[in-house]
Short mmCIF file of C-alpha atoms in Angstrom, two decimals:
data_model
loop_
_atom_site.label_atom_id
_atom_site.label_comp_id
_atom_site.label_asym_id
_atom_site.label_seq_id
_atom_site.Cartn_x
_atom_site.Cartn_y
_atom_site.Cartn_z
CA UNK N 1 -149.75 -60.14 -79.85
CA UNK N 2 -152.57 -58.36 -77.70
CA UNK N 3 -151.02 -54.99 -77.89
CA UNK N 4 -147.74 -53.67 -80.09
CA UNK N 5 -144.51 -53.89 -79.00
CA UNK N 6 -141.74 -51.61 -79.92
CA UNK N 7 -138.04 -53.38 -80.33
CA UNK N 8 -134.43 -51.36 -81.75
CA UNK N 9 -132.29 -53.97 -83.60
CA UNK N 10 -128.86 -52.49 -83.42
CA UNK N 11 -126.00 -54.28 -85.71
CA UNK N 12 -123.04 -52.52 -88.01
CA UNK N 13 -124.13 -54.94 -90.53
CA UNK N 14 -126.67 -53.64 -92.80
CA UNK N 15 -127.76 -56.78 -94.15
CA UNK N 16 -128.46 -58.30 -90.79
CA UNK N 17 -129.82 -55.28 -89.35
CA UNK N 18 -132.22 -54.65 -92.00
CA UNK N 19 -133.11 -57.94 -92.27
CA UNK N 20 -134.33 -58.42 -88.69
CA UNK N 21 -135.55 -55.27 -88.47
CA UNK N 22 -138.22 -55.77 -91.45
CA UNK N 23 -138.83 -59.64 -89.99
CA UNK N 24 -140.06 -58.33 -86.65
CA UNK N 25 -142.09 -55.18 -88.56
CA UNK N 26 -144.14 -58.43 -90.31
CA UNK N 27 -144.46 -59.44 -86.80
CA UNK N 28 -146.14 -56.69 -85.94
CA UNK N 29 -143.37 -54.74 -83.77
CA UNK N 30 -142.85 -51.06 -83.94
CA UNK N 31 -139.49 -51.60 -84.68
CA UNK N 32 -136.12 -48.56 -85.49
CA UNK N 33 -132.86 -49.63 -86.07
CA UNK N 34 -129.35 -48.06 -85.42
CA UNK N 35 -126.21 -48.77 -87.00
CA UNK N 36 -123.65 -48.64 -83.92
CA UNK N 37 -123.94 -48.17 -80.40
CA UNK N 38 -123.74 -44.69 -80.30
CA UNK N 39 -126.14 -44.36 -82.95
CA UNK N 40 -128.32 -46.41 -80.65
CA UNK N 41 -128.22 -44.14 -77.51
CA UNK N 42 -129.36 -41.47 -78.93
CA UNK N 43 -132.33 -43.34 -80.42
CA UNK N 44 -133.12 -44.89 -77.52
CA UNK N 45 -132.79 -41.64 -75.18
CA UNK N 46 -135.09 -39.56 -77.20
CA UNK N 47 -137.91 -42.84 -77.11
CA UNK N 48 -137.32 -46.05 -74.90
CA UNK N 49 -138.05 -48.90 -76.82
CA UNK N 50 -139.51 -52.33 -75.26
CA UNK N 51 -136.68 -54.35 -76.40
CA UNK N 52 -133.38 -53.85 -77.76
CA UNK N 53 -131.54 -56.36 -79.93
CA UNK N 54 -127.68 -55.86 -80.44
CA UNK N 55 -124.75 -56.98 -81.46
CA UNK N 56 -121.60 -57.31 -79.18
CA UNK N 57 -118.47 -56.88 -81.33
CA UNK N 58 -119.15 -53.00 -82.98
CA UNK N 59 -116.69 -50.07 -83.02
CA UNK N 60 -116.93 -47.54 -80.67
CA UNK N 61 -119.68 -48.26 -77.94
CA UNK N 62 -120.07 -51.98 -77.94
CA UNK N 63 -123.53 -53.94 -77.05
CA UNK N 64 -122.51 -54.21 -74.10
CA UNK N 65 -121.99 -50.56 -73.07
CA UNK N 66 -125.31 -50.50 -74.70
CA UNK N 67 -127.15 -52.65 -72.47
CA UNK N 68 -125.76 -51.48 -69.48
CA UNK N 69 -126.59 -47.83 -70.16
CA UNK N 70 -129.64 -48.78 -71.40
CA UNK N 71 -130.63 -50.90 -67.99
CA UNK N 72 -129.17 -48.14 -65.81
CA UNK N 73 -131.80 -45.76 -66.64
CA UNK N 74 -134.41 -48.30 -68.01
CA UNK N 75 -133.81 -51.43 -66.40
CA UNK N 76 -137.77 -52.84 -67.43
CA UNK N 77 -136.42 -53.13 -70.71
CA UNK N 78 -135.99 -56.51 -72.34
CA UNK N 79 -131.91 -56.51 -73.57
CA UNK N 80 -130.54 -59.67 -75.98
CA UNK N 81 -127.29 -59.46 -77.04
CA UNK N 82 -125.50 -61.42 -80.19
CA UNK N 83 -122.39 -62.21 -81.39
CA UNK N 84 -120.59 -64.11 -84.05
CA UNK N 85 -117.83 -64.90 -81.46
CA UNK N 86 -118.57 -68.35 -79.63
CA UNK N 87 -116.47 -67.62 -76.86
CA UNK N 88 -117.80 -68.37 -72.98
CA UNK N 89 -116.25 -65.42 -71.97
CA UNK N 90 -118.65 -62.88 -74.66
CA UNK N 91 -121.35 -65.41 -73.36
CA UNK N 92 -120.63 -64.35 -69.75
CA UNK N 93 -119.72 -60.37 -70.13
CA UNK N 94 -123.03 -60.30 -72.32
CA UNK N 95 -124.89 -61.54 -69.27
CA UNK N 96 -122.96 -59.40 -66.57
CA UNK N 97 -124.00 -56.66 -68.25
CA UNK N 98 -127.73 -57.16 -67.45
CA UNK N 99 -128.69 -58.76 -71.12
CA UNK N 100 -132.06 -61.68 -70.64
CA UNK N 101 -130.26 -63.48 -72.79
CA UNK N 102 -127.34 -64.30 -75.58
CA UNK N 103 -127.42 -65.25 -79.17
CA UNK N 104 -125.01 -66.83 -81.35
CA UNK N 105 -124.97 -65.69 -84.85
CA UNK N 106 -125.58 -66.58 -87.86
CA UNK N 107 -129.21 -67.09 -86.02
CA UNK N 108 -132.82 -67.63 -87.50
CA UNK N 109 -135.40 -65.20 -86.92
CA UNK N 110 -137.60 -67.21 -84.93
CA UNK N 111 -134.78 -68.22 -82.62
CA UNK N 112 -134.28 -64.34 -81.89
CA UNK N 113 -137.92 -63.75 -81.58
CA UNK N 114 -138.48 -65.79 -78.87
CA UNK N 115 -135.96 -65.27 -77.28
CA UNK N 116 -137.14 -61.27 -77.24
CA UNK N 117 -140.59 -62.41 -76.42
CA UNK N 118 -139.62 -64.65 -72.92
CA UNK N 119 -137.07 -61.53 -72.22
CA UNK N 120 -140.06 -59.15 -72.46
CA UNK N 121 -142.33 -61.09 -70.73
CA UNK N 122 -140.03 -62.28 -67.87
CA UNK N 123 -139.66 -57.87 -67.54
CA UNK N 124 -143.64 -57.07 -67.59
CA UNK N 125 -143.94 -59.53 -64.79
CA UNK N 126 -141.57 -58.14 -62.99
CA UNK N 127 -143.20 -54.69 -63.58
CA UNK N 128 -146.17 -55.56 -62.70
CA UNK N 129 -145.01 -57.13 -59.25
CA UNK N 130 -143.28 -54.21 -58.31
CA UNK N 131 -146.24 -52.27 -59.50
CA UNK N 132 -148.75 -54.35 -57.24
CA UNK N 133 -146.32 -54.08 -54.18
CA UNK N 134 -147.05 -50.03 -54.44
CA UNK N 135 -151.02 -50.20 -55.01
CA UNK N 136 -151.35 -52.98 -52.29
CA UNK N 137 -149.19 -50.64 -49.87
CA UNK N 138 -151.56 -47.81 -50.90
CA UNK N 139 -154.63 -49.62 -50.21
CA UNK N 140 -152.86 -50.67 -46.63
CA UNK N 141 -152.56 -47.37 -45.79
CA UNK N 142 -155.74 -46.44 -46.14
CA UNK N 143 -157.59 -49.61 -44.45
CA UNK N 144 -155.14 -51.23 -42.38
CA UNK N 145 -155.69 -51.47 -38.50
CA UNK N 146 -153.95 -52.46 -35.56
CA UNK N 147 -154.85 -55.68 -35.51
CA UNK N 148 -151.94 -57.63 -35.00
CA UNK N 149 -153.01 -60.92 -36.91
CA UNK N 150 -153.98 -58.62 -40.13
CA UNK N 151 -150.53 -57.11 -39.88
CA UNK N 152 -148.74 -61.23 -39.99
CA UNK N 153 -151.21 -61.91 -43.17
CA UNK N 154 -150.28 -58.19 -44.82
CA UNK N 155 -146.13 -59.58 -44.01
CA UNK N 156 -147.17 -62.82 -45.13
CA UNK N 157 -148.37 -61.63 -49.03
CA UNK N 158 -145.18 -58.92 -49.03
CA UNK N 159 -143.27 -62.21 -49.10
CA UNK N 160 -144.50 -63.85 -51.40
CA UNK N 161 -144.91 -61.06 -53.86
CA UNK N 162 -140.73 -61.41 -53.25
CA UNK N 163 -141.13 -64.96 -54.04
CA UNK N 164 -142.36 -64.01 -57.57
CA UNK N 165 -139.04 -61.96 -58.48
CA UNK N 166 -136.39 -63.90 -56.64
CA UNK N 167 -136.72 -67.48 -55.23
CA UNK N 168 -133.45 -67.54 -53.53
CA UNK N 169 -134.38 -64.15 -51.95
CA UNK N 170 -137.62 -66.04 -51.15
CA UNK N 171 -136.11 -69.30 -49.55
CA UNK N 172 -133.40 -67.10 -47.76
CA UNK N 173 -136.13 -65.02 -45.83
CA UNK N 174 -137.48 -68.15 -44.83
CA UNK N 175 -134.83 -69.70 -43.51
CA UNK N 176 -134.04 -66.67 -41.81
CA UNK N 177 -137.23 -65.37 -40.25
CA UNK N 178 -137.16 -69.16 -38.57
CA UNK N 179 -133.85 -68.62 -37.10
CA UNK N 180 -134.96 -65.07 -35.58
CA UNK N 181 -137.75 -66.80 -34.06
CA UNK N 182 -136.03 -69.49 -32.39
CA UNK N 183 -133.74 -66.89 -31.22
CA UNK N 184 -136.22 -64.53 -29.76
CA UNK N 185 -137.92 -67.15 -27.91
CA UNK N 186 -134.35 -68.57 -26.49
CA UNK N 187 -133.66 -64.48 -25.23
CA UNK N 188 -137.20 -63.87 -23.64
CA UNK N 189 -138.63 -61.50 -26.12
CA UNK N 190 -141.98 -60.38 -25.34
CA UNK N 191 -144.30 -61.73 -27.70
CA UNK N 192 -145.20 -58.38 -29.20
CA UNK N 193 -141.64 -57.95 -29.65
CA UNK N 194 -141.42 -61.42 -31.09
CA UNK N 195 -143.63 -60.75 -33.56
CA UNK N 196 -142.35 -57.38 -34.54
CA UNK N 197 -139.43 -59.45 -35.03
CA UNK N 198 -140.63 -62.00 -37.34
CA UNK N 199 -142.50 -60.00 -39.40
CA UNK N 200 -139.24 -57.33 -39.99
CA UNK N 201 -137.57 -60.79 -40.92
CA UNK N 202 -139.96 -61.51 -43.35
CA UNK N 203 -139.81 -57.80 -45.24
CA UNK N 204 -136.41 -57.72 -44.30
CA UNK N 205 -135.29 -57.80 -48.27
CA UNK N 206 -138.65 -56.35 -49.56
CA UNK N 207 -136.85 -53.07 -50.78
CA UNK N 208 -135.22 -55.17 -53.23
CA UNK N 209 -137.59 -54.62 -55.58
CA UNK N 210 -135.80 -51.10 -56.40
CA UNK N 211 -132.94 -53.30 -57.25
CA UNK N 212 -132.23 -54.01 -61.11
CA UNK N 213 -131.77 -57.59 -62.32
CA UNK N 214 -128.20 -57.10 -63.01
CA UNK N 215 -127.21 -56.09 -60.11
CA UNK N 216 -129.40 -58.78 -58.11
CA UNK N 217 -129.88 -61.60 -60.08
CA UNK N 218 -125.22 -61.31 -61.14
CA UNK N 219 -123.62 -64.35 -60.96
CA UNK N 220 -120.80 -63.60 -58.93
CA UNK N 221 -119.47 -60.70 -57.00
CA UNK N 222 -120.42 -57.13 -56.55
CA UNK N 223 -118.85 -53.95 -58.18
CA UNK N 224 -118.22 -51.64 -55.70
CA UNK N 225 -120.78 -49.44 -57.63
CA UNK N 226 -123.53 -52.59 -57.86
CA UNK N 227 -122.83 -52.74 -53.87
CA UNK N 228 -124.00 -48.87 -53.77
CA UNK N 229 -126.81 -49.60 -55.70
CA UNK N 230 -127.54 -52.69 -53.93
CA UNK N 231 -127.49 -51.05 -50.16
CA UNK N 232 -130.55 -48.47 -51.46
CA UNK N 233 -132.42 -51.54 -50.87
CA UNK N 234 -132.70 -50.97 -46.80
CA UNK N 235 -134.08 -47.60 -47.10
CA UNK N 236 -136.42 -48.61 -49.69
CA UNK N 237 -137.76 -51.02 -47.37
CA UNK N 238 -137.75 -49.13 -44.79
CA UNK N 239 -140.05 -46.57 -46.75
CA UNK N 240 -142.45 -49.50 -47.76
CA UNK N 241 -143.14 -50.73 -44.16
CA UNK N 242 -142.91 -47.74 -42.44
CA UNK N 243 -145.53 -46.11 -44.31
CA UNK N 244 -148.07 -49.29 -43.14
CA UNK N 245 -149.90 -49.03 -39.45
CA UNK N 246 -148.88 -51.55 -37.13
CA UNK N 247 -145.96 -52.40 -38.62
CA UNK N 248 -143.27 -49.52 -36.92
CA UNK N 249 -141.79 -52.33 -35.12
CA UNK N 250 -141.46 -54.29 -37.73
CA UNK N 251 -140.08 -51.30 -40.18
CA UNK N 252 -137.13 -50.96 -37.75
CA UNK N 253 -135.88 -54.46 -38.39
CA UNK N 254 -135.75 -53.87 -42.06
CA UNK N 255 -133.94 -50.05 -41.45
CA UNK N 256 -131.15 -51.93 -38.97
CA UNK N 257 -130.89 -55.51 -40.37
CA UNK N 258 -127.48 -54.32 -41.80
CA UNK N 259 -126.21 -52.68 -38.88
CA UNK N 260 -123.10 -54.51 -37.33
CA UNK N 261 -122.41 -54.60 -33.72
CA UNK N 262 -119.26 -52.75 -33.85
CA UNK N 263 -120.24 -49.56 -35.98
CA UNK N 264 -119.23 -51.09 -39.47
CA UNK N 265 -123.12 -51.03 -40.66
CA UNK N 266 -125.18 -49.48 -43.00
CA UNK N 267 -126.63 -47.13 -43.35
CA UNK N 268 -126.30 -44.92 -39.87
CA UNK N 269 -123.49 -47.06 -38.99
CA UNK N 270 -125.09 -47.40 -35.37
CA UNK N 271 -123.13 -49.42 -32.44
CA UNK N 272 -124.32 -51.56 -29.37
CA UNK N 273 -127.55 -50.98 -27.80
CA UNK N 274 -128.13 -48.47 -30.39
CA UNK N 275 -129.34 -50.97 -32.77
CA UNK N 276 -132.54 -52.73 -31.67
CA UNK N 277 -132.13 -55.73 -30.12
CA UNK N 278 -134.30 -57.18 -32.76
CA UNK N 279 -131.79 -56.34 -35.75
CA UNK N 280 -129.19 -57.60 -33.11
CA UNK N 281 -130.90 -61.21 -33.45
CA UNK N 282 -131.67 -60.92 -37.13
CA UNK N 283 -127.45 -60.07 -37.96
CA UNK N 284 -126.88 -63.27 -36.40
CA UNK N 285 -129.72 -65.20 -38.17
CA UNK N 286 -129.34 -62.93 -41.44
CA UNK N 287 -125.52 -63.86 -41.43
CA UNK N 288 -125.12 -67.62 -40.06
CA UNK N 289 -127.61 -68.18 -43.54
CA UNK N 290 -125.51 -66.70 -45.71
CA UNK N 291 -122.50 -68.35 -44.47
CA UNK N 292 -123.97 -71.82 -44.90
CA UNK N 293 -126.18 -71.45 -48.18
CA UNK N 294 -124.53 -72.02 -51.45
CA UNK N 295 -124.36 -68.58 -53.64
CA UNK N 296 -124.06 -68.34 -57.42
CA UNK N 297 -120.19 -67.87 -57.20
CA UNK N 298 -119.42 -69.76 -54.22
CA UNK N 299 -120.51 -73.35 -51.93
CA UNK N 300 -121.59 -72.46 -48.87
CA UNK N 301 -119.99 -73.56 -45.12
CA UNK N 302 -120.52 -76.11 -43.33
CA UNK N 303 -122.95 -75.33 -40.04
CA UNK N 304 -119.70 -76.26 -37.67
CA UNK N 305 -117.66 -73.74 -39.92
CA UNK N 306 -120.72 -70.86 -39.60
CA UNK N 307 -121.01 -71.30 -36.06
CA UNK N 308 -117.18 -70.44 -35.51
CA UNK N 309 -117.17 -67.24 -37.92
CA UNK N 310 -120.09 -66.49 -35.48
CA UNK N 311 -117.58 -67.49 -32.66
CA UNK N 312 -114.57 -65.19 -34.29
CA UNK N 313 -117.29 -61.85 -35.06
CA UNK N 314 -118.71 -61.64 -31.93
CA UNK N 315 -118.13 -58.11 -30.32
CA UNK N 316 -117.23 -56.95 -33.67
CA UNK N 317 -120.00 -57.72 -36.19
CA UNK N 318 -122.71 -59.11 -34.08
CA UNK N 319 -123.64 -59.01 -30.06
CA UNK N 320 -121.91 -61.27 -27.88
CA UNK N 321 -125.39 -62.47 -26.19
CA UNK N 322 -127.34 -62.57 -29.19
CA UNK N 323 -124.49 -65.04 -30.88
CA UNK N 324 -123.89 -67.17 -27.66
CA UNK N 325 -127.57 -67.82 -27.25
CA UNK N 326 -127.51 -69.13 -30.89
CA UNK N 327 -124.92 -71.44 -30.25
CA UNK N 328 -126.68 -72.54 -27.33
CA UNK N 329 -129.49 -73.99 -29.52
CA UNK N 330 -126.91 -75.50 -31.30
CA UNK N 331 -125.72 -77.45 -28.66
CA UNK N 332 -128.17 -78.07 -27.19
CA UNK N 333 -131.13 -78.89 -29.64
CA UNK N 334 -129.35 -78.86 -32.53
CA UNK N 335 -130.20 -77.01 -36.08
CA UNK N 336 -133.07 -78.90 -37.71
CA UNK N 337 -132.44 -79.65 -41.39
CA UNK N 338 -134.89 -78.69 -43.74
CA UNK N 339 -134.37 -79.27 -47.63
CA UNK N 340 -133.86 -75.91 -49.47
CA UNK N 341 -136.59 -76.65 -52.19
CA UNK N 342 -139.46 -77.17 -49.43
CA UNK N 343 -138.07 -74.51 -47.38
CA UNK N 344 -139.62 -71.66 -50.04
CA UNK N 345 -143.30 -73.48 -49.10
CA UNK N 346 -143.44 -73.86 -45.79
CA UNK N 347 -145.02 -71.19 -43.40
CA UNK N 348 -142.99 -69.77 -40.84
CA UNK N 349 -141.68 -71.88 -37.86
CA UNK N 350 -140.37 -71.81 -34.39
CA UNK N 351 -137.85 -74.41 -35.93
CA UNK N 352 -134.47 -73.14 -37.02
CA UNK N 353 -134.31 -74.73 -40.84
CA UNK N 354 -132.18 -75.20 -44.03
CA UNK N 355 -128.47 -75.94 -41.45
CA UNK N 356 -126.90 -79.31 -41.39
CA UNK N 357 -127.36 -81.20 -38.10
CA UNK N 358 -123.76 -81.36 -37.76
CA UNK N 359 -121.74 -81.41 -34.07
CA UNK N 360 -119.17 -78.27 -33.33
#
């Protein structure tokens, strides 16, 4: 290892505890220990360790109200959890809980060291992304101009410093940003607006990176606490873009993208013509994707089954115009296919991608 890292093995079993704790020492880790989960907090409160490795099944706080406290306050650090119990359902709650990874014990020592290692390198990557996103904004700030093509290629490497934390995220602002375009061409945008437009759709998610793992990367539905934590993501990217010259237009697409036509939004909870008629066209791109893209915990729609939610929402959650000019193309030219895995290369398009080519 280049530089030392510091790990806490936490178990209630001395003999395992000890013994993984002197193991990783020979490593070279700057390693503690703690005998329960309480034990554990307080450790880890008065110095943050790298990684923590911990059993599941202890009295008292269990791993897994360890990891999650630890990733609520923490969330770079590299958690693996273990457990004697071969159940799926430990396997699952060990992951919901924001753990890289789960063990099965008895385990060998190399089989727990790398597994630490790929969780603590998978988190420095991570850190360091969101790290450059904040020194490249910095050095925007300073040099940028108003020079509109600068401001596409400055949009351009946002995205795909979100490719490098979340390909789906990645794919999904692709998809979208070529369903706003279509859109704004079909409505008569000018092409200043246009392009305020699909640059906004390309940052749209960009505040994401204040997100933690748990929370974005969870295989299946939302707390209503993770859903708090998740919606900090539009005024983080608001905050990002805003702060960069020549893209104000572009800023307000990410600050109304989750606006809904009737008032039900977040997070001014605006109405009508008081959202931008940009974030009006991005709901109905933004939304039709999400209806017809598979998710971890669900299949997605069919396109004929997206367009009629459209159909059902409109006055509600998105503008009447906005969604009958979408089916328009629909009907009209139809919604090109494009395969998801190609979708995450390609550069933007006037094209609508990633729908089935399917009649109403």
């Amino acid at each position: 290892m280049l530089e030392q890292q510091s790990i806490l093995v936490v178990d209630d079993e001395s003999g395992i505890r000890d013994g993984m704790a002197e193991l990783f020492a020979r490593r070279g880790y700057q390693c503690r220990t703690a005998p329960s989960g309480e034990a554990a907090l307080c450790i880890f409160r008065e110095s943050p360790s790298q990684a923590v490795l911990s059993d599941v099944g202890m009295a008292g706080v269990d791993g897994l109200e360890v990891a999650r406290t630890v990733l609520e306050t923490h969330p770079e650090t590299a958690v693996v959890l273990m457990s004697g119990r071969a159940s799926a359902e430990v396997a699952i709650e060990a992951l919901r809980s924001g753990a890289s990874d789960f063990l099965l014990k008895p385990l060998d020592f190399s089989t727990a060291e790398r597994s630490v290692q790929q969780a603590v390198s998978k988190k420095q990557v991570q850190r360091k992304t969101e790290q450059e996103l904040l020194r490249v904004q910095g050095l925007l700030n300073e040099f940028a101009n108003h020079n509109q093509a600068m401001m596409g290629l400055i949009a351009e490497a946002f995205a795909q410093m979100q490719r490098m934390r979340d390909a789906e995220t990645f794919a999904h602002v692709r998809r979208v940003t070529g369903y706003a375009c279509r859109l704004a061409e079909r409505m008569g945008l000018s092409a200043e607006e246009e392009e305020a437009l699909r640059l906004g759709a390309l940052l749209h998610d960009i505040g994401k990176v204040v997100v933690p793992d748990r929370i974005l990367l969870k295989p299946g539905p939302l707390t209503d606490k993770e859903y708090s934590v998740m919606k900090n993501h539009v005024e983080a990217g608001y905050r990002i873009v805003a702060g960069i010259p020549g893209l104000e237009g572009a800023a307000r697409i990410v600050l109304e993208h989750h606006e809904r036509y009737g008032g039900s939004g977040y997070p001014r909870a605006l109405r009508e013509d008081q959202i931008s008629l940009g974030a009006r066209i991005f709901a109905v791109a933004d939304s039709y994707d999400a209806l017809t893209q598979d998710r971890p915990y669900r299949k997605g729609q069919s396109a004929a089954i997206g367009r009629e939610e459209l159909r059902r929402c409109a006055g509600t959650l998105f503008d009447p115009q906005v969604v009958a000019a979408f089916l328009e193309i629909a009907e009209t030219e139809g919604l090109e296919a494009v395969p998801l895995e190609d979708a995450a290369d390609q550069e933007p398009s006037p094209a609508i991608p990633a729908a089935e080519k399917q009649q109403p």
